[in-house]
Coordinates of C-alpha atoms in Angstrom, one line a residue:
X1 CA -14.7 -101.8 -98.5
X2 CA -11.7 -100.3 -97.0
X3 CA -12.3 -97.6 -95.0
X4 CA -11.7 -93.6 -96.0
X5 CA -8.9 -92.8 -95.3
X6 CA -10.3 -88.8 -95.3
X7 CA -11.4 -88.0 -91.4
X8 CA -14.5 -86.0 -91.8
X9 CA -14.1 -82.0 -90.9
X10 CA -15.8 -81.2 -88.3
X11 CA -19.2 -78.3 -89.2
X12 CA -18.1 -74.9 -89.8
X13 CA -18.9 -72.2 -87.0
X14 CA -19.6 -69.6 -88.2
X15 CA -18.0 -66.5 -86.0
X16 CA -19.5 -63.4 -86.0
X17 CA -18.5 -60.2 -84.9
X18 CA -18.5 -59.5 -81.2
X19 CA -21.3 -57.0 -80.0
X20 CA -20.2 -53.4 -78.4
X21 CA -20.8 -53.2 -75.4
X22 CA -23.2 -50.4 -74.2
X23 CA -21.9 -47.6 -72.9
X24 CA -23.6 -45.9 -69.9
X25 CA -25.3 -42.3 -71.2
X26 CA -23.8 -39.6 -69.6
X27 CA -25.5 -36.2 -69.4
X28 CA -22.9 -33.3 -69.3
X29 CA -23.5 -30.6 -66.4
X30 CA -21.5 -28.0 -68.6
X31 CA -20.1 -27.0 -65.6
X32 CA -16.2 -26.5 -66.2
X33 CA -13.7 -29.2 -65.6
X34 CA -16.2 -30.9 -63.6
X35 CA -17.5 -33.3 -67.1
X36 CA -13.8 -34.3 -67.5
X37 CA -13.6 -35.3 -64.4
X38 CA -16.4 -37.8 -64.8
X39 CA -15.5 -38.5 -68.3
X40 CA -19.0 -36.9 -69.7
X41 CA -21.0 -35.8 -66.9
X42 CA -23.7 -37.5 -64.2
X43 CA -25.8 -40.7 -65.3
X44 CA -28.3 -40.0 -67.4
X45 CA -31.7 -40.7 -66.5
X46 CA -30.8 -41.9 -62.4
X47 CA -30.2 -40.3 -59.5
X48 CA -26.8 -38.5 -58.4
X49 CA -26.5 -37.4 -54.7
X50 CA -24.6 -34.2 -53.9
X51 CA -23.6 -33.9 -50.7
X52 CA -20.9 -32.1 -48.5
X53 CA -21.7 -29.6 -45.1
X54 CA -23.3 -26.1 -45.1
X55 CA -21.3 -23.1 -47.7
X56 CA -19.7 -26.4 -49.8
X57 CA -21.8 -25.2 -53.2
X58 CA -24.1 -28.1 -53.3
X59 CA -27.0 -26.1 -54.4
X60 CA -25.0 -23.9 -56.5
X61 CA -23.9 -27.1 -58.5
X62 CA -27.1 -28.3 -59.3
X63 CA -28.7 -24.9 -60.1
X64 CA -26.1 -24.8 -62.9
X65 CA -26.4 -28.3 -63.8
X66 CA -29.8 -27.1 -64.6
X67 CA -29.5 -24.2 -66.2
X68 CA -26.6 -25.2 -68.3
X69 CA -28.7 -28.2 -69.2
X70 CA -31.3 -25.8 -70.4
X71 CA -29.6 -23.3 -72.5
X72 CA -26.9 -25.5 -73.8
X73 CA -28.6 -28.5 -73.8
X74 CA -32.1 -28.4 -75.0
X75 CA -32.7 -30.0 -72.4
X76 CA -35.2 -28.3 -69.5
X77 CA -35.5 -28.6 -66.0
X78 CA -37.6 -28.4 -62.6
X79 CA -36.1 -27.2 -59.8
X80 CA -38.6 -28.2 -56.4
X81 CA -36.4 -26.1 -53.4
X82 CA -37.7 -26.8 -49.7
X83 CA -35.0 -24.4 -48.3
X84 CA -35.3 -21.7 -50.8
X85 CA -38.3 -19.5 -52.3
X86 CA -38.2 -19.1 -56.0
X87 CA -37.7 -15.3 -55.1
X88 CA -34.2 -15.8 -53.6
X89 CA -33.4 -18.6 -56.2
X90 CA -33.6 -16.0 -58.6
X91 CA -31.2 -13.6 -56.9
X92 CA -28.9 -16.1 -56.1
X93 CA -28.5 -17.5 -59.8
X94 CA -28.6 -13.7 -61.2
X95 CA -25.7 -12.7 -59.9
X96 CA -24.0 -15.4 -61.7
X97 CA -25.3 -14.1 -64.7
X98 CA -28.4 -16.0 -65.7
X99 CA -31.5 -14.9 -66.2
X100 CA -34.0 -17.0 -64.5
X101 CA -37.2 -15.0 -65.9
X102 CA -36.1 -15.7 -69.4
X103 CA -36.0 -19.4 -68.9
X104 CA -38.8 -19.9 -66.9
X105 CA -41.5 -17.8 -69.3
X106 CA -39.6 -20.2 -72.4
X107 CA -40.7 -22.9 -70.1
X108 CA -37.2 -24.1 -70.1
X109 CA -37.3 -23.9 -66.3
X110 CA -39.9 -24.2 -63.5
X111 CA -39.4 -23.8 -59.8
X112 CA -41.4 -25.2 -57.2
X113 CA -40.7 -24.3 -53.9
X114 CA -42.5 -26.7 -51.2
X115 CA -42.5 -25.4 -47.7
X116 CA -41.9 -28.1 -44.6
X117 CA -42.5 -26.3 -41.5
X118 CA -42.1 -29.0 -38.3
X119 CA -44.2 -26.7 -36.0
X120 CA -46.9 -27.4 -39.1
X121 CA -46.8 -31.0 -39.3
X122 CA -48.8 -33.0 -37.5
X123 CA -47.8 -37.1 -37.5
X124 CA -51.0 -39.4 -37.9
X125 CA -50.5 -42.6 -39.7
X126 CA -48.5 -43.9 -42.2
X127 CA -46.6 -40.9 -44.2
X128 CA -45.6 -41.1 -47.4
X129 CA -44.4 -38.8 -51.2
X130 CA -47.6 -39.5 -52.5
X131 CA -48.0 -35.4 -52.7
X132 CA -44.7 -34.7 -53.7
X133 CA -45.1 -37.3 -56.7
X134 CA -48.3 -35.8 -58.0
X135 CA -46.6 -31.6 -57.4
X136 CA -43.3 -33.5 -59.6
X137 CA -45.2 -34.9 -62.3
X138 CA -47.3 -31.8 -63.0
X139 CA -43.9 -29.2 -63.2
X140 CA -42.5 -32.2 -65.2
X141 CA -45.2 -32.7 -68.0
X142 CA -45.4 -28.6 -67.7
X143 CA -42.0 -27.9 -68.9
X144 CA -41.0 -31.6 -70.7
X145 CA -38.7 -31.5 -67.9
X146 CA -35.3 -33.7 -68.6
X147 CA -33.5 -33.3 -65.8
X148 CA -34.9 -32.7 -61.9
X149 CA -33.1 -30.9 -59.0
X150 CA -34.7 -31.5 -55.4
X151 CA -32.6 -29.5 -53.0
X152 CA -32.1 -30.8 -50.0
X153 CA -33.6 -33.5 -49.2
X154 CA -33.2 -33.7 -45.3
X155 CA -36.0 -30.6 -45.1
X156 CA -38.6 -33.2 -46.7
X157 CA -37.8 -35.8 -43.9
X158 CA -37.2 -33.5 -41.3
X159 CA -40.5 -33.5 -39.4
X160 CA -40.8 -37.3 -39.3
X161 CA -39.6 -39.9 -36.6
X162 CA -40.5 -42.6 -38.2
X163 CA -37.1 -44.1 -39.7
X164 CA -38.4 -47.9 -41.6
X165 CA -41.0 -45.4 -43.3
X166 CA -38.4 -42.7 -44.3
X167 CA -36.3 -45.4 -45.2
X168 CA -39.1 -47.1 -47.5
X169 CA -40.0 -43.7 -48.9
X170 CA -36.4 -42.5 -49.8
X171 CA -36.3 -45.9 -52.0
X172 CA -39.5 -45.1 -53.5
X173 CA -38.6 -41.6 -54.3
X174 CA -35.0 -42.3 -56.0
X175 CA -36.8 -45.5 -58.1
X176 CA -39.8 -43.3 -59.2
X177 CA -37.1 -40.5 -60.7
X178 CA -35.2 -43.6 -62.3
X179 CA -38.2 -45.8 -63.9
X180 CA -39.4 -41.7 -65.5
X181 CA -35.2 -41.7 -67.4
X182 CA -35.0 -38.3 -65.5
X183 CA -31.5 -37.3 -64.7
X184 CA -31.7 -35.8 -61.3
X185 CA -29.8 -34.0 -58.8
X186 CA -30.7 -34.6 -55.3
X187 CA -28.6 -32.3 -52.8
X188 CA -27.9 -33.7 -48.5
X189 CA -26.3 -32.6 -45.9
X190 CA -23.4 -34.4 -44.1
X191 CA -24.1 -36.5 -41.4
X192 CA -21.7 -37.6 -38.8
X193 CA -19.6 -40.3 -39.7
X194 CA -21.4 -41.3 -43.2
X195 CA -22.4 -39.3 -46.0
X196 CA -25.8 -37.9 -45.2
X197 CA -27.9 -37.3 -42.2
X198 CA -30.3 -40.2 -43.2
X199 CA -27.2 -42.7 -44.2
X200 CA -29.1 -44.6 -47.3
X201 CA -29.1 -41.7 -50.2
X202 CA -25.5 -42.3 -50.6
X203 CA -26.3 -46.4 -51.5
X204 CA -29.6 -45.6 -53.4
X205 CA -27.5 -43.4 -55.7
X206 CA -25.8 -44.5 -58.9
X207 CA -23.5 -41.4 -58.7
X208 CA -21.8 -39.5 -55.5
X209 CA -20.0 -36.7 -55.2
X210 CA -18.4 -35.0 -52.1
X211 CA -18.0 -31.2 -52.1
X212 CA -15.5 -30.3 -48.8
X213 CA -15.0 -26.7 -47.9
X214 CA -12.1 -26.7 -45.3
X215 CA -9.9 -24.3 -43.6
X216 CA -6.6 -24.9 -43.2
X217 CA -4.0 -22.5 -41.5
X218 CA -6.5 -19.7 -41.9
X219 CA -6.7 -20.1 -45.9
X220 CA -9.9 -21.9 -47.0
X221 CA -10.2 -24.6 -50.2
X222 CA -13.0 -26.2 -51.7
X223 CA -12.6 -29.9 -53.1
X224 CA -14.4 -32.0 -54.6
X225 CA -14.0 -35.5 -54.9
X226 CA -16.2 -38.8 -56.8
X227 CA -17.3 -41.0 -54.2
X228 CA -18.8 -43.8 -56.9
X229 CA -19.9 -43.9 -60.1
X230 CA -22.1 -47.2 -61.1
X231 CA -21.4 -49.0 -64.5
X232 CA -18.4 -46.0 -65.4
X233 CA -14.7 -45.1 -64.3
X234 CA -14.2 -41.5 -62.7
X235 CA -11.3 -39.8 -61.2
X236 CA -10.9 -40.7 -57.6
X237 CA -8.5 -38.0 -57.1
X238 CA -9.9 -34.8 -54.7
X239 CA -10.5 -32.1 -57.2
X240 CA -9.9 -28.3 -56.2
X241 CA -13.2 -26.2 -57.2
X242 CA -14.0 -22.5 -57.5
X243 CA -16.8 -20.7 -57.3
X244 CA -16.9 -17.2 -58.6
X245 CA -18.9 -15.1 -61.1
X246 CA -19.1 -17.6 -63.8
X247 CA -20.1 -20.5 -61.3
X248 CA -18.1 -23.3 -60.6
X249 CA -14.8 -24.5 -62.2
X250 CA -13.1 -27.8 -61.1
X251 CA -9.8 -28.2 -61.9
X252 CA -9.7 -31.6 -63.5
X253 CA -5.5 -32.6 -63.7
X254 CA -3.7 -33.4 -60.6
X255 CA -1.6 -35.0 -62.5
X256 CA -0.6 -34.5 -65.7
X257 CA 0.3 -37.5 -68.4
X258 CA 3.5 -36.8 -70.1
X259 CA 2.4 -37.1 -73.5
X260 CA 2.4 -33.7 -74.5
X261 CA 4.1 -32.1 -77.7
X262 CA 7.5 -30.5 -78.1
X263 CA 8.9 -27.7 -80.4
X264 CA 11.7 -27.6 -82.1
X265 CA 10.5 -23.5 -82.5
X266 CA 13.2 -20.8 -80.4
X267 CA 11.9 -17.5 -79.5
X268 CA 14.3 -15.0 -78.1
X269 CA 14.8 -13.9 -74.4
X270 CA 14.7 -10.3 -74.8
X271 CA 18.7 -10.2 -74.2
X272 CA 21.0 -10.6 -77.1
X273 CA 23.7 -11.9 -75.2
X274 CA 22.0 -14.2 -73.4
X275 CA 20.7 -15.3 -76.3
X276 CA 24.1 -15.7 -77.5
X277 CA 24.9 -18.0 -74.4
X278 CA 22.1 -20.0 -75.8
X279 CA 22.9 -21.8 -78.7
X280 CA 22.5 -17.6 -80.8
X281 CA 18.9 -18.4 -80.4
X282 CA 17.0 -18.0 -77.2
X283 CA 14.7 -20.6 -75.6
X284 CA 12.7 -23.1 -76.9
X285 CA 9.4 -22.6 -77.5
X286 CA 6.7 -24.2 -74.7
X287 CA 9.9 -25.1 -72.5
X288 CA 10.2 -24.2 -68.6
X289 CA 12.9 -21.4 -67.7
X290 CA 13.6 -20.4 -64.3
X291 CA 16.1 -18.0 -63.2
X292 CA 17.5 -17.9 -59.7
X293 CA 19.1 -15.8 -57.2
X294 CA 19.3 -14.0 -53.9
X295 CA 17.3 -10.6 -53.5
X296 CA 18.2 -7.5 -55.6
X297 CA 19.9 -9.9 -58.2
X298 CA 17.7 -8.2 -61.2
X299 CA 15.7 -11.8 -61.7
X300 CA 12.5 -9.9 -62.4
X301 CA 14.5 -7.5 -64.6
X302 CA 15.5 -10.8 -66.8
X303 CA 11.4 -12.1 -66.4
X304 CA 10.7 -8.3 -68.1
X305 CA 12.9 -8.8 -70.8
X306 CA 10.9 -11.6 -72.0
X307 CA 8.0 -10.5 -71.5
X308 CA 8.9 -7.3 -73.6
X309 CA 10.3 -9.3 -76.6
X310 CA 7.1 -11.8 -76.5
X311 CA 4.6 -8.6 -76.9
X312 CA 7.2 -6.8 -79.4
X313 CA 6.3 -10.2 -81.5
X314 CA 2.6 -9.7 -81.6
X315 CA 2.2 -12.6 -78.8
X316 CA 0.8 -12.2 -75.6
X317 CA 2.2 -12.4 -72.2
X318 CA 0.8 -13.3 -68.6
X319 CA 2.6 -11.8 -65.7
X320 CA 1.8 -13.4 -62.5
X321 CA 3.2 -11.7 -59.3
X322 CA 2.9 -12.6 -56.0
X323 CA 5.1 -9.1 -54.1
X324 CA 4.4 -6.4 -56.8
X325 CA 1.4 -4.7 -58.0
X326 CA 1.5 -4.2 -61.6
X327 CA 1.9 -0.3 -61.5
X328 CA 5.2 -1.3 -59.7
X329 CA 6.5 -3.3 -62.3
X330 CA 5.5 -0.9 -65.0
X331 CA 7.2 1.5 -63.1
X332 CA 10.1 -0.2 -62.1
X333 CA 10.8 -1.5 -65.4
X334 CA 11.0 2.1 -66.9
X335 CA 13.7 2.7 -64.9
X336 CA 15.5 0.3 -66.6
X337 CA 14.7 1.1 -70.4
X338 CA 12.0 -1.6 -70.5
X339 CA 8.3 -0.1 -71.4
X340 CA 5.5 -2.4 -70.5
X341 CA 3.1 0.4 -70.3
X342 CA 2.1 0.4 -74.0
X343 CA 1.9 -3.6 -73.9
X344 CA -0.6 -3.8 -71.5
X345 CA -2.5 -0.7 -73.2
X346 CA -2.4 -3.4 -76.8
X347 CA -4.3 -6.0 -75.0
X348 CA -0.7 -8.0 -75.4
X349 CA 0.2 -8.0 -71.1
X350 CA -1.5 -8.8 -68.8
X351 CA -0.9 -8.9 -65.5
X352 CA -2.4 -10.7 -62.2
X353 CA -0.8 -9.5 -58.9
X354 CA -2.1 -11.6 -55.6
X355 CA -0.7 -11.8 -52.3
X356 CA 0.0 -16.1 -52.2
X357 CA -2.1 -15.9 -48.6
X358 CA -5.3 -14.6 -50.1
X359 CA -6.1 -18.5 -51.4
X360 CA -5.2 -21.7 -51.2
X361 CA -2.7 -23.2 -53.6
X362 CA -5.2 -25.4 -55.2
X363 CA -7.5 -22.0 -55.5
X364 CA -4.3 -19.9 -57.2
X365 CA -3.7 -23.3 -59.7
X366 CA -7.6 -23.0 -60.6
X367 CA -7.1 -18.8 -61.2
X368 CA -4.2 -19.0 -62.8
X369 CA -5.8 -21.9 -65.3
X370 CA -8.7 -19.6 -66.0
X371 CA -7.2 -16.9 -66.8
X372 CA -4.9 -18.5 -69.3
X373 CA -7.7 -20.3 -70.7
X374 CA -9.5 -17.2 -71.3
X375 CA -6.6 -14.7 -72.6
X376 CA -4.5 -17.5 -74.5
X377 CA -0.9 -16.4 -73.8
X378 CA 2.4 -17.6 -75.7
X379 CA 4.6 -17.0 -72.5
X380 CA 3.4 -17.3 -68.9
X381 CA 5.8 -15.7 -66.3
X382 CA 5.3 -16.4 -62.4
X383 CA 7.6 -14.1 -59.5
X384 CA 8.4 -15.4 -57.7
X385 CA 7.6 -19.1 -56.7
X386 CA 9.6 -19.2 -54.0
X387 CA 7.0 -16.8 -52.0
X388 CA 4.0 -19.7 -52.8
X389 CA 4.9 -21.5 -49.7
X390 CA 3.5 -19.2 -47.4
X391 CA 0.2 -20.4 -48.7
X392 CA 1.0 -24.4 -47.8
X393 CA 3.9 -26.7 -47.2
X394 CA 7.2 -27.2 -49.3
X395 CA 5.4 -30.3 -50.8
X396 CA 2.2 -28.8 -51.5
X397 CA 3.7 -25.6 -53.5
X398 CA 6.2 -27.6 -55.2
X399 CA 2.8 -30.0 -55.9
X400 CA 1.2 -27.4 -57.2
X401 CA 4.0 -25.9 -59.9
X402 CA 5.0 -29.5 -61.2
X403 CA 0.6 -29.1 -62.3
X404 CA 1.1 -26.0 -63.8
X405 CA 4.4 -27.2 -65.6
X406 CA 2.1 -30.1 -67.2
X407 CA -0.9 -28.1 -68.0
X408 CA 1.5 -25.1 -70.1
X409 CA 4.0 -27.9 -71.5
X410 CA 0.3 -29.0 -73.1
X411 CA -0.3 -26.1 -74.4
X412 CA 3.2 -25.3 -75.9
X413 CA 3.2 -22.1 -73.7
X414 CA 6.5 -21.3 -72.8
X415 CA 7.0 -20.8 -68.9
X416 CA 9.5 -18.4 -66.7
X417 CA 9.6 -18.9 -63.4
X418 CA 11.3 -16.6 -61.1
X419 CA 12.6 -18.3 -57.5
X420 CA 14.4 -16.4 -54.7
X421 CA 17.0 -17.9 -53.1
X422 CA 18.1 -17.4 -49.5
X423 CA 21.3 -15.5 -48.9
X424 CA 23.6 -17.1 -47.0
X425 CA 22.2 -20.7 -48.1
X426 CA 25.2 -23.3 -48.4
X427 CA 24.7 -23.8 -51.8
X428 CA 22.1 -21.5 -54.6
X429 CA 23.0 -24.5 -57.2
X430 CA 19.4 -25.4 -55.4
X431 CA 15.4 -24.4 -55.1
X432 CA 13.7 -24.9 -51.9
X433 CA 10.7 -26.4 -54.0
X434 CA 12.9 -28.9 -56.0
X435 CA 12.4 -27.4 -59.6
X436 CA 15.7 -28.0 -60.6
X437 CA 15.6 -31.0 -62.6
X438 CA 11.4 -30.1 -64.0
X439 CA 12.8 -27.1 -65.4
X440 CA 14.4 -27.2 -69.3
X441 CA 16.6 -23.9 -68.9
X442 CA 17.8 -22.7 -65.2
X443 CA 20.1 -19.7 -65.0
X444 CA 21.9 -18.5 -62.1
X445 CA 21.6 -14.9 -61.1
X446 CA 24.7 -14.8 -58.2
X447 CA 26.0 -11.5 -56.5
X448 CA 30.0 -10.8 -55.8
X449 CA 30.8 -8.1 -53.1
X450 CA 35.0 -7.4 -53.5
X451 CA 37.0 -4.9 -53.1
X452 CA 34.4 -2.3 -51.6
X453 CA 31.8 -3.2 -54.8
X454 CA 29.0 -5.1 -55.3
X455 CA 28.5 -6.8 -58.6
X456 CA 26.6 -9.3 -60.4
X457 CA 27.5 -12.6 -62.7
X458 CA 25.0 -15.0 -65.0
X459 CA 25.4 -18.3 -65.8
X460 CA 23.8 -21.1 -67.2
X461 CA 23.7 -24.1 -65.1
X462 CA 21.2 -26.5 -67.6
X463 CA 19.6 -25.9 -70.4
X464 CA 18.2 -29.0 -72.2
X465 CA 18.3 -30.4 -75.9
X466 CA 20.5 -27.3 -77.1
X467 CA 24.3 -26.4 -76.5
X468 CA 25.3 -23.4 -74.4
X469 CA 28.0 -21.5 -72.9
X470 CA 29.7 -21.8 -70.0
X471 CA 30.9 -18.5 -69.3
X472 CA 30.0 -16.7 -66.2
X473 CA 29.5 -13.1 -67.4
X474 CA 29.0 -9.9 -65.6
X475 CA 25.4 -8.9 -65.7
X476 CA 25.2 -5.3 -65.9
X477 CA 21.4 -3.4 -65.2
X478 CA 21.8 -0.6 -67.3
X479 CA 19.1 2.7 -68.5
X480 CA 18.7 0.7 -71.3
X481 CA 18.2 -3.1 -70.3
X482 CA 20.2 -5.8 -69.1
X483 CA 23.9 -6.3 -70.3
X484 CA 26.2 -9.4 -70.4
X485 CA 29.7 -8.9 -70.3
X486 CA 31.9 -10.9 -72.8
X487 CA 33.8 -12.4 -69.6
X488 CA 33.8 -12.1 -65.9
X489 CA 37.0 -10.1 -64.9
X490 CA 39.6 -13.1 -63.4
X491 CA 39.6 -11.1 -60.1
X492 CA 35.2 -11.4 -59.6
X493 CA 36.2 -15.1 -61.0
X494 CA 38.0 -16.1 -57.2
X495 CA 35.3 -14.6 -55.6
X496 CA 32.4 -16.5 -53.3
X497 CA 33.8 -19.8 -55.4
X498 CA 33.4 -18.5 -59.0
X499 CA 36.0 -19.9 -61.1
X500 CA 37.4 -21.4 -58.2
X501 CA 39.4 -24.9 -59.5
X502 CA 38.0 -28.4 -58.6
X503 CA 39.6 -32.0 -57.6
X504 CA 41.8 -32.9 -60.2
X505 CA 42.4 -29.5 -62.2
X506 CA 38.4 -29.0 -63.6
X507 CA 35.7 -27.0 -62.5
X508 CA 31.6 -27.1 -64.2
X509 CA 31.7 -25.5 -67.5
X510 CA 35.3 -25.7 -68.5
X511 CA 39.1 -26.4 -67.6
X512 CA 41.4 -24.7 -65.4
X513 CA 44.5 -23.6 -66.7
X514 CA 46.1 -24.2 -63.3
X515 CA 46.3 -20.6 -62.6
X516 CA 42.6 -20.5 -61.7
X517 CA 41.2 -19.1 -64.8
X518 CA 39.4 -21.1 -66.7
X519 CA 40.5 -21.0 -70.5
X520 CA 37.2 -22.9 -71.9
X521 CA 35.3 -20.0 -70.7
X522 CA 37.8 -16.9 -71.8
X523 CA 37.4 -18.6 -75.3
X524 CA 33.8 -18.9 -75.5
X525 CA 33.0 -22.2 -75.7
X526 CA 30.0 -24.0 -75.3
X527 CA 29.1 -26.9 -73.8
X528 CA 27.3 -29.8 -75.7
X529 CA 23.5 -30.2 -75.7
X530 CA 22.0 -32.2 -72.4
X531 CA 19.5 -34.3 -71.8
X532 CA 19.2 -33.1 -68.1

């Protein structure tokens, strides 16, 4: 028989889909920003270890991650304090608005408040948590307890020498709390040179996290940062935190994707001509505008404008000002035709005046995102930015505004920033915090002294994705608002470099017609859109 001439197929496997893998659970704290940051909150059912030096908030957090738990969560909790009596826990929580009482008569909430006095302890034998187990499992099956707060742990271990036994029993106490599924906060005190006093909580943990409270150059900031996070990814970035009378708000972005959505909407500048100079249409909505110039220009005068035209549309404005209280503005403004007043009396303006010394930068970004969260604003306007750096470095403000660019470009909020520049600087075609090329639209504010006056030209020196002029106009500040001349006379036009002809016959914006006036301008053209 001759062979087959067929080779035999070899058995089918049979392929089925791959499993998904599981996910660690993750219990959210509901504390703001903070679940973002760990991409859904602590472990649940293990241990996370809060730690940081005395004032930080490390009780604070895991009051809240209790509570919140509790009322937003379903889910209740015991709080066992050995630094705290249940009478001062319930002060300290009510003036953040919670009510305590409530909770704990729901039996959403039970405190147990365990006193270790040294002077009171008396060291015989082996020592062990047998005692704080059985006092645990009672206010646990009392309440159906989910979550567990034991704050701080150094007081329980305080009175003991013994360091293998503290060891063995710190081990014993995190594994009991994991083999229950309890999600717990356990709070410790920095030691020197590691974590904690005792050194181990920080390895016994699934989840760290730092809080820092430090003082630099007289202005304080509280961080926060993710030291691990077993079996998920985290941010590893330090986080700026507040505390205030809503608790704590971390501030999640440090830095911003650049994925974020772009209009093709214009909304006006509150200045017809200048709306003229851009494209007949004004700026585009959720862009970036900053306006520039020396002192006494009339840059806020231009910020006003806006703001008036955003309210007279229905849509709200925040005014952020770091040299002028807001009665100043209001007043100021009037003086120049441009009523605020009955804004801010619509619920349309609203204004936030600080000095830039009061907090750190990282505290003004996490304000400033608050309060835009909670009011919801179509145009943001900051004056100036230039006076930021008195509350950090160059880097650190300039740091801080490229976050705030990224969290309003998200939000399709249009921004208008105000900068001072110095007088006298060798060039103002510059900012000190290197805005220039984040911004979408920059105008130039510039003054002219000549011939025993002092007057003022606009200009726009970029504005992205649109056309617009090139003419330097005369900016007039008039009883009735801001006014753009058609043209800058050709005398102002030699003056401080205006007009003044290039290399090879050409100047920005338009062509010399050898007698240095620029005919491009006189004519009104425009120049083409830019993509910087």
């Amino acid at each position: 028989m001759k062979p087959s001439m067929h080779a035999k197929r070899p058995p089918a496997v049979s392929r089925s889909k791959p499993r998904p893998l599981a996910q660690l659970k993750k219990a959210p704290t509901g504390i703001a920003g903070f679940d973002e940051v760990t991409l859904g909150g602590v472990p649940e059912g293990r241990p996370t270890l809060v730690c940081g030096s005395a004032g930080c908030g490390k009780s604070l957090f895991g009051v809240e991650f209790l509570i919140r738990g509790a009322v937003q969560y379903g889910e209740p909790g015991v709080l066992m304090t050995f630094e705290e009596t249940e009478d001062d826990i319930r002060k300290n929580v009510a003036s953040l608005g919670f009510d305590v009482e409530k909770l704990i008569a729901q039996k959403k909430l039970y405190i147990d408040f365990v006193r270790v006095d040294r002077a009171e302890i008396d060291e015989n034998g082996e020592y062990d948590l047998e005692g704080i187990f059985v006092r645990l499992a009672h206010a646990i099956h009392t309440v159906g307890a989910k979550r567990v707060m034991l704050d701080t742990i150094e007081t329980l271990f305080s009175g003991f020498s013994n360091q293998a036994i503290l060891r063995s029993e710190l081990r014993r106490l995190f594994g009991w709390l994991k083999d229950r599924n309890l999600t717990t906060v356990i709070t410790g005190e920095r030691g020197d040179g590691s974590l904690t006093r005792q050194g181990l909580e920080e390895y016994v943990s699934d989840c760290v996290i730092l809080l820092d409270h430090r003082v630099t150059g007289q202005i304080s900031t509280r961080r926060m940062r993710v030291v691990k996070y077993r079996g998920s990814t985290h941010g590893t970035n330090e986080y700026p935190f507040l505390i205030d009378e809503q608790g704590i708000s971390v501030l999640p972005i440090t830095a911003s994707g650049m994925d974020y959505p772009v209009s093709n909407a214009r909304i006006s500048s509150g200045i017809a001509e200048l709306d003229d100079m851009l494209d007949g249409k004004g700026y585009f909505r959720g862009s970036t505008v900053m306006v520039t110039g020396t002192a006494g220009t009339g840059k806020s005068s231009v910020a006003a404008h806006l703001a008036e035209a955003a309210c007279q549309r229905g849509e709200r404005c925040m005014y952020f000002s770091f040299e002028e209280s807001p009665a100043q503005i209001v007043r100021n403004m009037r003086s120049v035709g441009i009523h605020l007043q009955p804004h801010v009396d619509r619920h349309l303006l609203q204004f936030h005046s600080a000095r830039p010394t009061m907090h750190g930068l990282e505290m003004h970004l996490v304000k400033m995102h608050k309060m835009i969260e909670a009011f919801q604003p179509k145009v943001v306007i900051v004056d100036p930015i230039s006076n930021l750096q008195s509350a950090g470095s160059l880097d650190d403000s300039t740091s801080m505004l490229v976050r705030l660019i990224d969290f309003l470009r998200k939000k399709q909020i249009t921004a208008f920033f105000v900068s001072l520049a110095s007088a006298g600087s060798a060039s103002t075609e510059m900012t000190d915090e290197g805005m220039s090329s984040l911004v979408d639209t920059w105008l130039l504010v510039r003054d002219i002294e000549l011939g025993g006056e002092r007057n003022r030209a606009l200009y726009v020196l970029k504005s992205r994705g649109m056309a617009h002029s090139n003419q330097v106009r005369e900016f007039l500040i008039t009883s009735r608002g801001i006014r753009l001349r058609p043209r800058v006379s050709w005398a102002l036009r030699g003056a401080h470099g205006f007009g003044a002809a290039q290399p090879g016959g050409t100047r920005r914006g338009g062509d010399s017609d050898g007698q240095g006036r620029v005919g491009a301008q006189a004519n009104g053209a425009r120049t083409p859109p830019q993509g910087d």
